[in-house]
XYZ file of N, CA and C in Angstrom:
129
model
N -24.355 22.318 -4.947
C -24.289 23.171 -6.074
C -23.637 23.087 -6.920
N -22.548 24.225 -6.496
C -21.140 24.797 -7.268
C -20.117 23.450 -6.812
N -20.350 22.844 -5.983
C -19.298 21.663 -6.275
C -20.015 20.997 -7.364
N -21.002 21.143 -7.455
C -21.695 19.828 -8.666
C -21.712 19.973 -10.446
N -21.432 21.991 -9.846
C -20.894 22.299 -11.325
C -19.244 22.636 -11.817
N -18.601 21.813 -10.592
C -17.217 22.074 -11.084
C -16.719 22.320 -10.174
N -16.817 23.705 -9.247
C -15.768 24.536 -8.243
C -15.409 23.538 -6.716
N -14.103 23.333 -6.742
C -13.803 23.483 -5.589
C -13.995 24.130 -4.554
N -13.016 24.139 -3.462
C -12.907 24.787 -2.457
C -14.050 25.883 -2.109
N -14.956 25.247 -1.915
C -16.156 26.356 -1.430
C -16.258 26.182 -0.111
N -16.601 27.901 0.378
C -16.585 28.261 1.003
C -17.870 29.387 1.559
N -18.582 29.637 2.346
C -20.041 30.524 2.654
C -19.246 31.124 3.988
N -19.638 32.352 3.382
C -19.581 33.379 4.351
C -19.865 33.733 5.554
N -20.245 34.342 6.520
C -21.260 34.401 7.763
C -22.670 35.802 7.145
N -23.610 34.825 7.915
C -24.888 35.951 7.224
C -24.942 36.993 7.147
N -25.168 38.066 6.232
C -25.006 39.589 6.406
C -26.633 40.315 6.073
N -26.638 40.810 6.824
C -27.681 41.726 6.668
C -27.894 42.824 5.357
N -28.317 42.299 4.463
C -28.346 42.922 3.109
C -29.602 43.804 2.746
N -30.945 43.369 3.775
C -32.156 44.418 3.650
C -31.834 45.659 4.653
N -30.889 45.683 5.853
C -30.824 46.987 6.674
C -31.290 48.232 6.234
N -32.722 48.778 6.900
C -32.695 49.770 6.157
C -33.217 50.091 4.536
N -33.626 48.852 4.268
C -34.627 49.136 3.014
C -35.708 48.692 3.028
N -36.398 49.290 1.488
C -37.957 49.424 1.857
C -38.417 47.728 2.126
N -38.138 46.936 1.547
C -38.268 45.704 1.907
C -37.465 44.936 3.318
N -37.466 46.161 3.897
C -36.806 45.299 5.248
C -37.806 44.141 6.301
N -38.926 45.304 5.961
C -39.771 43.935 6.700
C -40.564 43.034 6.673
N -40.382 42.470 5.627
C -40.765 41.386 4.600
C -39.621 40.669 4.881
N -38.214 41.122 4.787
C -37.285 40.152 5.236
C -37.022 39.208 6.223
N -37.425 40.276 7.925
C -37.303 39.509 8.552
C -38.073 38.980 8.738
N -39.525 39.057 8.465
C -40.525 37.897 8.072
C -39.996 36.715 7.802
N -39.037 37.045 7.034
C -38.568 35.151 6.268
C -37.449 34.674 6.302
N -36.643 35.664 8.014
C -35.393 35.674 7.834
C -34.398 35.389 6.632
N -34.367 36.872 5.940
C -33.689 36.876 4.228
C -32.532 37.665 4.998
N -31.398 36.500 4.441
C -29.962 37.052 4.868
C -28.908 37.269 3.622
N -27.685 37.296 3.182
C -27.290 37.467 2.278
C -26.128 36.802 2.286
N -25.399 36.215 1.952
C -23.880 35.170 2.130
C -23.232 35.402 0.979
N -22.433 35.336 1.712
C -21.033 35.988 0.171
C -20.092 34.223 -0.093
N -19.739 33.724 -1.239
C -19.515 32.348 -1.774
C -17.947 32.591 -2.137
N -17.283 31.989 -1.700
C -15.941 31.608 -2.331
C -15.570 30.221 -2.948
N -15.120 30.352 -4.213
C -14.992 28.808 -4.894
C -13.686 29.094 -5.868
N -13.546 28.454 -6.473
C -12.446 28.406 -7.435
C -12.812 27.075 -8.305
N -12.720 27.320 -9.755
C -12.085 26.189 -10.610
C -11.211 25.514 -10.632
N -10.823 24.053 -10.699
C -9.219 23.246 -10.574
C -9.017 23.660 -12.044
C-alpha cells in the first residue's frame, strides 16, 4: 500500500506489544493485535 502511493525503501519493523497493561489487553490477545513501525521515504 505504501509503495502504491509513491513511497520507496519500505521497511516494516518487528511486532511490538502495544496493548500490554492496557484495559483492552485481553481482547487484543484474542485477536493477536500488535503494532508495527513503518519506515519509508518519498523519492
